[in-house]
Amino acid sequence: MVRLSESQRASRPLVLLVGPTAVGKSEIGLRLAHALDTDVLTADSRQVYRGMDIATDKPTPEQRQGVPHRLIDVVDPDEPFNAGQYRRLALQEIQRLYGAGRLPLIVGGTGLYVRTLIHGLCDAPRADQAYRESLLQEARAQGGYFLHGELTRVDPESAARLHPHDEVKIVRALEVHHLSGQRLSDMQRQHRFAEQEFSVLLIGLNRDRAQLYRRIDDRVESMFARGVVEETERLLADGYGRELGAMKGLGYQQVAGYLAGEYDRAEALRLLKRDTRHFAKRQLTWFRKEPGLRWCELTEQDRSEDVAGRLLEMIRSFVQDLAPRRPEEMPNPSLTMEQESTA
């Protein structure tokens, strides 16, 4: 158990456990939360959706009963959600934990959520729903890769880091260029996510590539065994169509194609394994650019309880070494509605 003193709370400590999908974050994070006597604050852009459980590898009811998991099941699959909203909710949970003298523990693989929480948001223009709808209409007329091609033309740096199917982020980048005349990548570089209101311990989990891919394949097989096909059928029957951003996530997109008769079950399985590997590579690329991240390389021989024990010692040392910051050094943690619309 770790309880924060008043002086330690003043330095606003924050522990984050990140890494690619299937690396073992959830199990190790669960053990850390038990040992620290704190909640898990999830940083996962897909686990925010209610009813999307198997393909997102959401913690089980039993796991949640043992350790409270926050920032999951926040919105329905057809409701919008972005990094600004995540940051606002996360700040509320963090402040609640500080009030109880508990150490906030963030666990997840969505790099943008992690970066936005630590450093804030750049000053990009507010959303323009009419322009977004015009882009989506043109994309439906021109074909699936139209939007990514347009982004490559106006902001090649942003296009290079976004998957061609990541419609939400592509539309946002195009919207920023349209409204401001500036590239989103330039705005982010100028901002450099420089605001930091926490004392941060950022830990990254990683494994040998072959081992990670085997774990990904095992997870995908498990998803099919646990009923991801039936879960996708239910979501579609409830009116959540394939065009929704939430339904384009890993698992639902590939299974929906199988249910539509575009390929067989074996091909859906193969596609999901392939696409999840690609996703893991993009996650690693993102996190390798995070300053101050301390990597923990795992092997097949490492037991999760042993890894959690090593990380717990690192966390305790981090907390003991905290130096409180003066009030004038602390930025305002509140998030304006205008900032909230930028992510």
mmCIF file of C-alpha atoms in Angstrom:
data_model
loop_
_atom_site.group_PDB
_atom_site.id
_atom_site.type_symbol
_atom_site.label_atom_id
_atom_site.label_comp_id
_atom_site.label_asym_id
_atom_site.label_seq_id
_atom_site.Cartn_x
_atom_site.Cartn_y
_atom_site.Cartn_z
ATOM 1 C CA MET A 1 0.000 0.000 0.000
ATOM 2 C CA VAL A 2 1.179 3.533 -0.805
ATOM 3 C CA ARG A 3 -0.374 6.587 0.832
ATOM 4 C CA LEU A 4 0.684 10.044 -0.267
ATOM 5 C CA SER A 5 1.671 12.612 2.330
ATOM 6 C CA GLU A 6 0.472 16.180 1.972
ATOM 7 C CA SER A 7 3.838 17.271 0.562
ATOM 8 C CA GLN A 8 3.844 14.350 -1.900
ATOM 9 C CA ARG A 9 0.319 15.209 -3.068
ATOM 10 C CA ALA A 10 1.494 18.770 -3.682
ATOM 11 C CA SER A 11 3.901 17.487 -6.334
ATOM 12 C CA ARG A 12 0.975 15.744 -8.148
ATOM 13 C CA PRO A 13 2.594 12.342 -8.810
ATOM 14 C CA LEU A 14 1.272 10.251 -11.668
ATOM 15 C CA VAL A 15 2.329 6.704 -12.640
ATOM 16 C CA LEU A 16 1.580 5.506 -16.175
ATOM 17 C CA LEU A 17 2.007 1.961 -17.481
ATOM 18 C CA VAL A 18 1.926 1.852 -21.280
ATOM 19 C CA GLY A 19 2.910 -0.384 -24.177
ATOM 20 C CA PRO A 20 1.564 -2.253 -27.194
ATOM 21 C CA THR A 21 -1.538 -4.423 -27.187
ATOM 22 C CA ALA A 22 -1.130 -7.940 -25.713
ATOM 23 C CA VAL A 23 2.167 -7.064 -23.996
ATOM 24 C CA GLY A 24 0.680 -7.737 -20.540
ATOM 25 C CA LYS A 25 -0.269 -4.256 -19.280
ATOM 26 C CA SER A 26 -3.661 -5.217 -17.865
ATOM 27 C CA GLU A 27 -2.508 -8.091 -15.668
ATOM 28 C CA ILE A 28 0.577 -6.290 -14.385
ATOM 29 C CA GLY A 29 -1.421 -3.089 -13.857
ATOM 30 C CA LEU A 30 -4.016 -5.049 -11.878
ATOM 31 C CA ARG A 31 -1.322 -6.415 -9.576
ATOM 32 C CA LEU A 32 0.196 -2.974 -9.123
ATOM 33 C CA ALA A 33 -3.193 -1.469 -8.263
ATOM 34 C CA HIS A 34 -3.720 -4.193 -5.649
ATOM 35 C CA ALA A 35 -0.308 -3.512 -4.096
ATOM 36 C CA LEU A 36 -0.727 0.276 -4.180
ATOM 37 C CA ASP A 37 -4.350 0.108 -2.970
ATOM 38 C CA THR A 38 -5.523 2.347 -5.794
ATOM 39 C CA ASP A 39 -7.809 2.304 -8.831
ATOM 40 C CA VAL A 40 -6.822 1.576 -12.423
ATOM 41 C CA LEU A 41 -7.474 4.623 -14.611
ATOM 42 C CA THR A 42 -7.701 3.177 -18.103
ATOM 43 C CA ALA A 43 -6.191 4.961 -21.128
ATOM 44 C CA ASP A 44 -7.876 3.057 -23.951
ATOM 45 C CA SER A 45 -9.820 4.783 -26.710
ATOM 46 C CA ARG A 46 -11.943 1.681 -27.399
ATOM 47 C CA GLN A 47 -12.795 0.597 -23.868
ATOM 48 C CA VAL A 48 -14.706 3.857 -23.381
ATOM 49 C CA TYR A 49 -17.613 2.341 -25.386
ATOM 50 C CA ARG A 50 -20.389 0.498 -23.569
ATOM 51 C CA GLY A 51 -21.222 -2.973 -24.829
ATOM 52 C CA MET A 52 -17.916 -3.385 -26.651
ATOM 53 C CA ASP A 53 -16.189 -5.832 -24.344
ATOM 54 C CA ILE A 54 -14.557 -8.809 -26.054
ATOM 55 C CA ALA A 55 -12.783 -7.164 -28.985
ATOM 56 C CA THR A 56 -11.533 -4.367 -26.717
ATOM 57 C CA ASP A 57 -10.285 -6.909 -24.135
ATOM 58 C CA LYS A 58 -12.100 -4.995 -21.413
ATOM 59 C CA PRO A 59 -11.414 -6.114 -17.828
ATOM 60 C CA THR A 60 -13.825 -8.770 -16.602
ATOM 61 C CA PRO A 61 -16.471 -8.074 -13.930
ATOM 62 C CA GLU A 62 -14.381 -10.159 -11.517
ATOM 63 C CA GLN A 63 -11.291 -8.033 -12.154
ATOM 64 C CA ARG A 64 -13.296 -4.847 -11.698
ATOM 65 C CA GLN A 65 -14.730 -6.121 -8.442
ATOM 66 C CA GLY A 66 -11.229 -6.686 -7.072
ATOM 67 C CA VAL A 67 -9.864 -3.361 -8.332
ATOM 68 C CA PRO A 68 -12.070 -0.486 -9.525
ATOM 69 C CA HIS A 69 -11.414 0.380 -13.185
ATOM 70 C CA ARG A 70 -12.316 3.934 -14.168
ATOM 71 C CA LEU A 71 -12.720 5.629 -17.566
ATOM 72 C CA ILE A 72 -14.313 2.600 -19.248
ATOM 73 C CA ASP A 73 -17.963 2.286 -20.363
ATOM 74 C CA VAL A 74 -18.249 6.064 -20.680
ATOM 75 C CA VAL A 75 -20.321 6.464 -23.876
ATOM 76 C CA ASP A 76 -22.428 4.407 -26.277
ATOM 77 C CA PRO A 77 -20.805 3.326 -29.576
ATOM 78 C CA ASP A 78 -22.628 6.020 -31.567
ATOM 79 C CA GLU A 79 -21.609 8.871 -29.244
ATOM 80 C CA PRO A 80 -18.545 11.025 -29.998
ATOM 81 C CA PHE A 81 -15.572 10.870 -27.662
ATOM 82 C CA ASN A 82 -12.149 12.464 -27.960
ATOM 83 C CA ALA A 83 -8.876 13.006 -26.129
ATOM 84 C CA GLY A 84 -10.057 16.302 -24.645
ATOM 85 C CA GLN A 85 -13.054 14.616 -23.046
ATOM 86 C CA TYR A 86 -10.798 11.832 -21.795
ATOM 87 C CA ARG A 87 -8.455 14.343 -20.177
ATOM 88 C CA ARG A 88 -11.309 16.156 -18.429
ATOM 89 C CA LEU A 89 -12.677 12.907 -16.949
ATOM 90 C CA ALA A 90 -9.201 11.652 -16.048
ATOM 91 C CA LEU A 91 -8.368 14.884 -14.200
ATOM 92 C CA GLN A 92 -11.505 14.462 -12.110
ATOM 93 C CA GLU A 93 -10.527 10.909 -11.172
ATOM 94 C CA ILE A 94 -6.942 11.929 -10.407
ATOM 95 C CA GLN A 95 -8.099 14.739 -8.125
ATOM 96 C CA ARG A 96 -10.429 12.311 -6.311
ATOM 97 C CA LEU A 97 -7.518 9.931 -5.674
ATOM 98 C CA TYR A 98 -5.296 12.758 -4.432
ATOM 99 C CA GLY A 99 -8.052 13.706 -1.999
ATOM 100 C CA ALA A 100 -7.904 10.186 -0.571
ATOM 101 C CA GLY A 101 -4.096 10.223 -0.418
ATOM 102 C CA ARG A 102 -3.882 7.548 -3.128
ATOM 103 C CA LEU A 103 -1.471 7.364 -6.058
ATOM 104 C CA PRO A 104 -3.115 7.602 -9.517
ATOM 105 C CA LEU A 105 -2.184 4.700 -11.805
ATOM 106 C CA ILE A 106 -2.890 5.051 -15.535
ATOM 107 C CA VAL A 107 -2.816 1.838 -17.586
ATOM 108 C CA GLY A 108 -3.355 1.714 -21.344
ATOM 109 C CA GLY A 109 -2.103 1.783 -24.879
ATOM 110 C CA THR A 110 -3.712 4.868 -26.438
ATOM 111 C CA GLY A 111 -0.725 7.151 -26.847
ATOM 112 C CA LEU A 112 -2.727 10.282 -27.642
ATOM 113 C CA TYR A 113 -4.721 9.954 -24.422
ATOM 114 C CA VAL A 114 -1.521 9.518 -22.425
ATOM 115 C CA ARG A 115 0.219 12.448 -24.069
ATOM 116 C CA THR A 116 -2.807 14.716 -23.762
ATOM 117 C CA LEU A 117 -3.217 13.877 -20.087
ATOM 118 C CA ILE A 118 0.415 14.619 -19.274
ATOM 119 C CA HIS A 119 0.990 17.653 -21.485
ATOM 120 C CA GLY A 120 -2.371 19.180 -22.362
ATOM 121 C CA LEU A 121 -3.756 20.078 -25.773
ATOM 122 C CA CYS A 122 -2.486 22.328 -28.532
ATOM 123 C CA ASP A 123 -4.523 25.398 -29.458
ATOM 124 C CA ALA A 124 -6.287 24.054 -32.557
ATOM 125 C CA PRO A 125 -9.617 25.410 -33.863
ATOM 126 C CA ARG A 126 -12.965 24.107 -32.671
ATOM 127 C CA ALA A 127 -14.850 21.424 -34.568
ATOM 128 C CA ASP A 128 -16.891 22.366 -37.641
ATOM 129 C CA GLN A 129 -19.637 19.759 -38.017
ATOM 130 C CA ALA A 130 -20.796 21.028 -41.417
ATOM 131 C CA TYR A 131 -17.295 20.721 -42.876
ATOM 132 C CA ARG A 132 -16.858 17.275 -41.338
ATOM 133 C CA GLU A 133 -20.093 16.079 -42.915
ATOM 134 C CA SER A 134 -19.074 17.437 -46.324
ATOM 135 C CA LEU A 135 -15.790 15.527 -46.080
ATOM 136 C CA LEU A 136 -17.582 12.301 -45.171
ATOM 137 C CA GLN A 137 -20.047 12.708 -48.034
ATOM 138 C CA GLU A 138 -17.204 13.219 -50.489
ATOM 139 C CA ALA A 139 -15.390 10.200 -49.046
ATOM 140 C CA ARG A 140 -18.467 8.032 -49.617
ATOM 141 C CA ALA A 141 -18.585 9.214 -53.220
ATOM 142 C CA GLN A 142 -14.836 8.954 -53.930
ATOM 143 C CA GLY A 143 -13.973 5.759 -52.080
ATOM 144 C CA GLY A 144 -12.239 4.555 -48.938
ATOM 145 C CA TYR A 145 -8.772 6.090 -49.409
ATOM 146 C CA PHE A 146 -9.911 9.537 -50.522
ATOM 147 C CA LEU A 147 -9.573 11.196 -47.120
ATOM 148 C CA HIS A 148 -6.108 9.805 -46.472
ATOM 149 C CA GLY A 149 -5.028 10.951 -49.933
ATOM 150 C CA GLU A 150 -6.262 14.465 -49.219
ATOM 151 C CA LEU A 151 -4.371 14.516 -45.921
ATOM 152 C CA THR A 152 -1.216 13.282 -47.643
ATOM 153 C CA ARG A 153 -1.516 16.253 -49.983
ATOM 154 C CA VAL A 154 -1.947 18.948 -47.292
ATOM 155 C CA ASP A 155 -0.205 17.417 -44.252
ATOM 156 C CA PRO A 156 2.020 14.470 -45.219
ATOM 157 C CA GLU A 157 3.510 14.191 -41.731
ATOM 158 C CA SER A 158 0.118 13.633 -40.117
ATOM 159 C CA ALA A 159 -0.872 11.270 -42.925
ATOM 160 C CA ALA A 160 2.247 9.173 -42.384
ATOM 161 C CA ARG A 161 1.391 8.484 -38.727
ATOM 162 C CA LEU A 162 -2.321 7.785 -39.279
ATOM 163 C CA HIS A 163 -3.766 4.550 -40.614
ATOM 164 C CA PRO A 164 -5.803 5.113 -43.820
ATOM 165 C CA HIS A 165 -8.885 3.739 -42.012
ATOM 166 C CA ASP A 166 -8.563 6.074 -39.014
ATOM 167 C CA GLU A 167 -11.322 8.303 -40.314
ATOM 168 C CA VAL A 168 -11.885 10.300 -37.127
ATOM 169 C CA LYS A 169 -8.300 11.552 -36.791
ATOM 170 C CA ILE A 170 -7.894 12.082 -40.546
ATOM 171 C CA VAL A 171 -11.031 14.235 -40.678
ATOM 172 C CA ARG A 172 -9.812 16.218 -37.676
ATOM 173 C CA ALA A 173 -6.440 16.910 -39.315
ATOM 174 C CA LEU A 174 -8.136 18.019 -42.543
ATOM 175 C CA GLU A 175 -10.534 20.189 -40.543
ATOM 176 C CA VAL A 176 -7.670 21.923 -38.732
ATOM 177 C CA HIS A 177 -5.943 22.705 -42.037
ATOM 178 C CA HIS A 178 -9.183 23.943 -43.581
ATOM 179 C CA LEU A 179 -10.083 26.238 -40.683
ATOM 180 C CA SER A 180 -6.650 27.573 -39.764
ATOM 181 C CA GLY A 181 -4.557 27.209 -42.910
ATOM 182 C CA GLN A 182 -1.964 25.408 -40.769
ATOM 183 C CA ARG A 183 -0.968 21.777 -40.636
ATOM 184 C CA LEU A 184 -1.948 19.935 -37.474
ATOM 185 C CA SER A 185 1.532 18.395 -37.364
ATOM 186 C CA ASP A 186 3.071 21.895 -37.311
ATOM 187 C CA MET A 187 0.723 23.000 -34.525
ATOM 188 C CA GLN A 188 1.624 19.979 -32.438
ATOM 189 C CA ARG A 189 5.332 20.521 -33.029
ATOM 190 C CA GLN A 190 5.083 24.179 -31.987
ATOM 191 C CA HIS A 191 3.097 23.261 -28.910
ATOM 192 C CA ARG A 192 5.366 20.277 -28.216
ATOM 193 C CA PHE A 193 2.841 19.236 -25.608
ATOM 194 C CA ALA A 194 4.984 21.320 -23.266
ATOM 195 C CA GLU A 195 2.481 21.874 -20.461
ATOM 196 C CA GLN A 196 3.123 19.392 -17.671
ATOM 197 C CA GLU A 197 1.277 19.719 -14.407
ATOM 198 C CA PHE A 198 2.313 16.362 -12.908
ATOM 199 C CA SER A 199 5.409 14.654 -11.586
ATOM 200 C CA VAL A 200 5.406 11.690 -13.958
ATOM 201 C CA LEU A 201 6.752 8.158 -13.855
ATOM 202 C CA LEU A 202 6.157 6.755 -17.343
ATOM 203 C CA ILE A 203 6.852 3.023 -17.681
ATOM 204 C CA GLY A 204 6.710 1.175 -21.004
ATOM 205 C CA LEU A 205 6.343 -2.606 -21.294
ATOM 206 C CA ASN A 206 7.791 -4.367 -24.322
ATOM 207 C CA ARG A 207 8.622 -7.878 -25.510
ATOM 208 C CA ASP A 208 10.638 -9.497 -28.245
ATOM 209 C CA ARG A 209 8.731 -9.007 -31.515
ATOM 210 C CA ALA A 210 8.176 -12.738 -32.168
ATOM 211 C CA GLN A 211 6.934 -13.280 -28.613
ATOM 212 C CA LEU A 212 4.605 -10.276 -28.829
ATOM 213 C CA TYR A 213 3.145 -11.532 -32.100
ATOM 214 C CA ARG A 214 2.500 -14.967 -30.590
ATOM 215 C CA ARG A 215 0.635 -13.319 -27.734
ATOM 216 C CA ILE A 216 -1.391 -11.278 -30.221
ATOM 217 C CA ASP A 217 -2.332 -14.424 -32.152
ATOM 218 C CA ASP A 218 -3.351 -16.153 -28.915
ATOM 219 C CA ARG A 219 -5.480 -13.170 -27.904
ATOM 220 C CA VAL A 220 -7.273 -13.108 -31.247
ATOM 221 C CA GLU A 221 -7.993 -16.844 -31.033
ATOM 222 C CA SER A 222 -9.360 -16.267 -27.532
ATOM 223 C CA MET A 223 -11.615 -13.443 -28.731
ATOM 224 C CA PHE A 224 -13.249 -15.739 -31.277
ATOM 225 C CA ALA A 225 -13.614 -18.495 -28.680
ATOM 226 C CA ARG A 226 -15.219 -16.059 -26.208
ATOM 227 C CA GLY A 227 -17.791 -14.807 -28.716
ATOM 228 C CA VAL A 228 -16.541 -11.747 -30.588
ATOM 229 C CA VAL A 229 -18.652 -12.808 -33.595
ATOM 230 C CA GLU A 230 -21.801 -12.886 -31.469
ATOM 231 C CA GLU A 231 -20.876 -9.586 -29.811
ATOM 232 C CA THR A 232 -20.496 -7.940 -33.225
ATOM 233 C CA GLU A 233 -23.826 -9.406 -34.390
ATOM 234 C CA ARG A 234 -25.527 -7.932 -31.340
ATOM 235 C CA LEU A 235 -23.993 -4.489 -31.896
ATOM 236 C CA LEU A 236 -25.072 -4.490 -35.544
ATOM 237 C CA ALA A 237 -28.571 -5.647 -34.573
ATOM 238 C CA ASP A 238 -28.754 -2.789 -32.042
ATOM 239 C CA GLY A 239 -28.283 -0.330 -34.901
ATOM 240 C CA TYR A 240 -24.571 0.383 -34.561
ATOM 241 C CA GLY A 241 -23.595 0.268 -38.232
ATOM 242 C CA ARG A 242 -20.218 -0.410 -39.787
ATOM 243 C CA GLU A 243 -19.826 3.274 -40.673
ATOM 244 C CA LEU A 244 -19.455 4.296 -37.013
ATOM 245 C CA GLY A 245 -15.941 5.071 -35.825
ATOM 246 C CA ALA A 246 -16.338 2.697 -32.886
ATOM 247 C CA MET A 247 -17.322 -0.155 -35.211
ATOM 248 C CA LYS A 248 -14.178 0.385 -37.295
ATOM 249 C CA GLY A 249 -12.027 -0.660 -34.365
ATOM 250 C CA LEU A 250 -9.969 -3.833 -34.323
ATOM 251 C CA GLY A 251 -12.151 -6.907 -34.139
ATOM 252 C CA TYR A 252 -15.474 -5.361 -35.080
ATOM 253 C CA GLN A 253 -14.307 -4.222 -38.504
ATOM 254 C CA GLN A 254 -12.919 -7.630 -39.469
ATOM 255 C CA VAL A 255 -15.843 -9.608 -38.023
ATOM 256 C CA ALA A 256 -18.414 -7.295 -39.634
ATOM 257 C CA GLY A 257 -16.855 -8.077 -43.024
ATOM 258 C CA TYR A 258 -17.241 -11.787 -42.316
ATOM 259 C CA LEU A 259 -20.868 -11.329 -41.234
ATOM 260 C CA ALA A 260 -21.549 -9.369 -44.435
ATOM 261 C CA GLY A 261 -20.313 -12.353 -46.477
ATOM 262 C CA GLU A 262 -17.200 -10.620 -47.807
ATOM 263 C CA TYR A 263 -14.927 -13.472 -46.647
ATOM 264 C CA ASP A 264 -15.081 -16.538 -44.414
ATOM 265 C CA ARG A 265 -14.402 -16.905 -40.692
ATOM 266 C CA ALA A 266 -10.830 -18.114 -41.207
ATOM 267 C CA GLU A 267 -10.030 -15.011 -43.259
ATOM 268 C CA ALA A 268 -11.557 -12.760 -40.575
ATOM 269 C CA LEU A 269 -9.278 -14.443 -38.054
ATOM 270 C CA ARG A 270 -6.242 -13.953 -40.286
ATOM 271 C CA LEU A 271 -7.066 -10.309 -40.973
ATOM 272 C CA LEU A 272 -7.536 -9.524 -37.299
ATOM 273 C CA LYS A 273 -4.192 -11.100 -36.388
ATOM 274 C CA ARG A 274 -2.431 -9.161 -39.143
ATOM 275 C CA ASP A 275 -4.093 -5.841 -38.366
ATOM 276 C CA THR A 276 -3.445 -6.198 -34.631
ATOM 277 C CA ARG A 277 0.257 -6.771 -35.294
ATOM 278 C CA HIS A 278 0.346 -3.623 -37.417
ATOM 279 C CA PHE A 279 -1.454 -1.729 -34.662
ATOM 280 C CA ALA A 280 1.094 -2.894 -32.072
ATOM 281 C CA LYS A 281 3.926 -1.624 -34.278
ATOM 282 C CA ARG A 282 2.291 1.798 -34.495
ATOM 283 C CA GLN A 283 1.852 1.891 -30.716
ATOM 284 C CA LEU A 284 5.540 1.128 -30.201
ATOM 285 C CA THR A 285 6.527 3.819 -32.684
ATOM 286 C CA TRP A 286 4.419 6.350 -30.785
ATOM 287 C CA PHE A 287 5.702 5.466 -27.323
ATOM 288 C CA ARG A 288 9.335 5.414 -28.423
ATOM 289 C CA LYS A 289 8.973 9.142 -29.083
ATOM 290 C CA GLU A 290 7.794 9.867 -25.528
ATOM 291 C CA PRO A 291 10.524 11.674 -23.550
ATOM 292 C CA GLY A 292 11.423 10.175 -20.196
ATOM 293 C CA LEU A 293 9.758 6.805 -20.793
ATOM 294 C CA ARG A 294 11.486 3.983 -18.904
ATOM 295 C CA TRP A 295 11.277 0.702 -20.800
ATOM 296 C CA CYS A 296 10.825 -2.653 -19.103
ATOM 297 C CA GLU A 297 11.676 -5.527 -21.450
ATOM 298 C CA LEU A 298 9.767 -8.730 -20.661
ATOM 299 C CA THR A 299 10.664 -12.312 -21.532
ATOM 300 C CA GLU A 300 8.588 -15.477 -21.692
ATOM 301 C CA GLN A 301 10.087 -16.517 -18.350
ATOM 302 C CA ASP A 302 8.890 -13.349 -16.564
ATOM 303 C CA ARG A 303 5.871 -13.953 -14.358
ATOM 304 C CA SER A 304 3.493 -11.028 -14.041
ATOM 305 C CA GLU A 305 3.764 -11.033 -10.240
ATOM 306 C CA ASP A 306 7.560 -10.772 -10.441
ATOM 307 C CA VAL A 307 7.406 -7.916 -12.957
ATOM 308 C CA ALA A 308 4.848 -6.120 -10.799
ATOM 309 C CA GLY A 309 7.151 -6.557 -7.809
ATOM 310 C CA ARG A 310 10.066 -4.935 -9.642
ATOM 311 C CA LEU A 311 7.896 -2.064 -10.852
ATOM 312 C CA LEU A 312 6.471 -1.574 -7.375
ATOM 313 C CA GLU A 313 9.970 -0.917 -6.032
ATOM 314 C CA MET A 314 10.531 1.617 -8.811
ATOM 315 C CA ILE A 315 7.230 3.334 -7.967
ATOM 316 C CA ARG A 316 7.968 3.471 -4.243
ATOM 317 C CA SER A 317 11.373 5.018 -4.931
ATOM 318 C CA PHE A 318 9.704 7.547 -7.264
ATOM 319 C CA VAL A 319 7.191 8.552 -4.580
ATOM 320 C CA GLN A 320 9.832 8.819 -1.857
ATOM 321 C CA ASP A 321 11.960 11.127 -4.016
ATOM 322 C CA LEU A 322 9.130 13.542 -4.835
ATOM 323 C CA ALA A 323 9.914 17.214 -4.361
ATOM 324 C CA PRO A 324 6.804 19.381 -3.875
ATOM 325 C CA ARG A 325 6.310 22.132 -6.436
ATOM 326 C CA ARG A 326 5.580 25.706 -5.439
ATOM 327 C CA PRO A 327 2.001 26.903 -6.093
ATOM 328 C CA GLU A 328 3.145 29.380 -8.735
ATOM 329 C CA GLU A 329 4.742 26.498 -10.681
ATOM 330 C CA MET A 330 1.456 24.614 -10.978
ATOM 331 C CA PRO A 331 -0.602 25.148 -14.147
ATOM 332 C CA ASN A 332 -4.381 25.259 -13.944
ATOM 333 C CA PRO A 333 -5.599 21.694 -14.483
ATOM 334 C CA SER A 334 -8.998 22.789 -15.776
ATOM 335 C CA LEU A 335 -9.828 22.192 -19.413
ATOM 336 C CA THR A 336 -11.875 24.680 -21.410
ATOM 337 C CA MET A 337 -14.592 23.572 -23.794
ATOM 338 C CA GLU A 338 -12.625 25.029 -26.687
ATOM 339 C CA GLN A 339 -9.580 22.889 -25.834
ATOM 340 C CA GLU A 340 -11.824 19.888 -25.396
ATOM 341 C CA SER A 341 -12.962 20.035 -29.014
ATOM 342 C CA THR A 342 -9.467 19.949 -30.492
ATOM 343 C CA ALA A 343 -8.587 16.285 -30.129
#
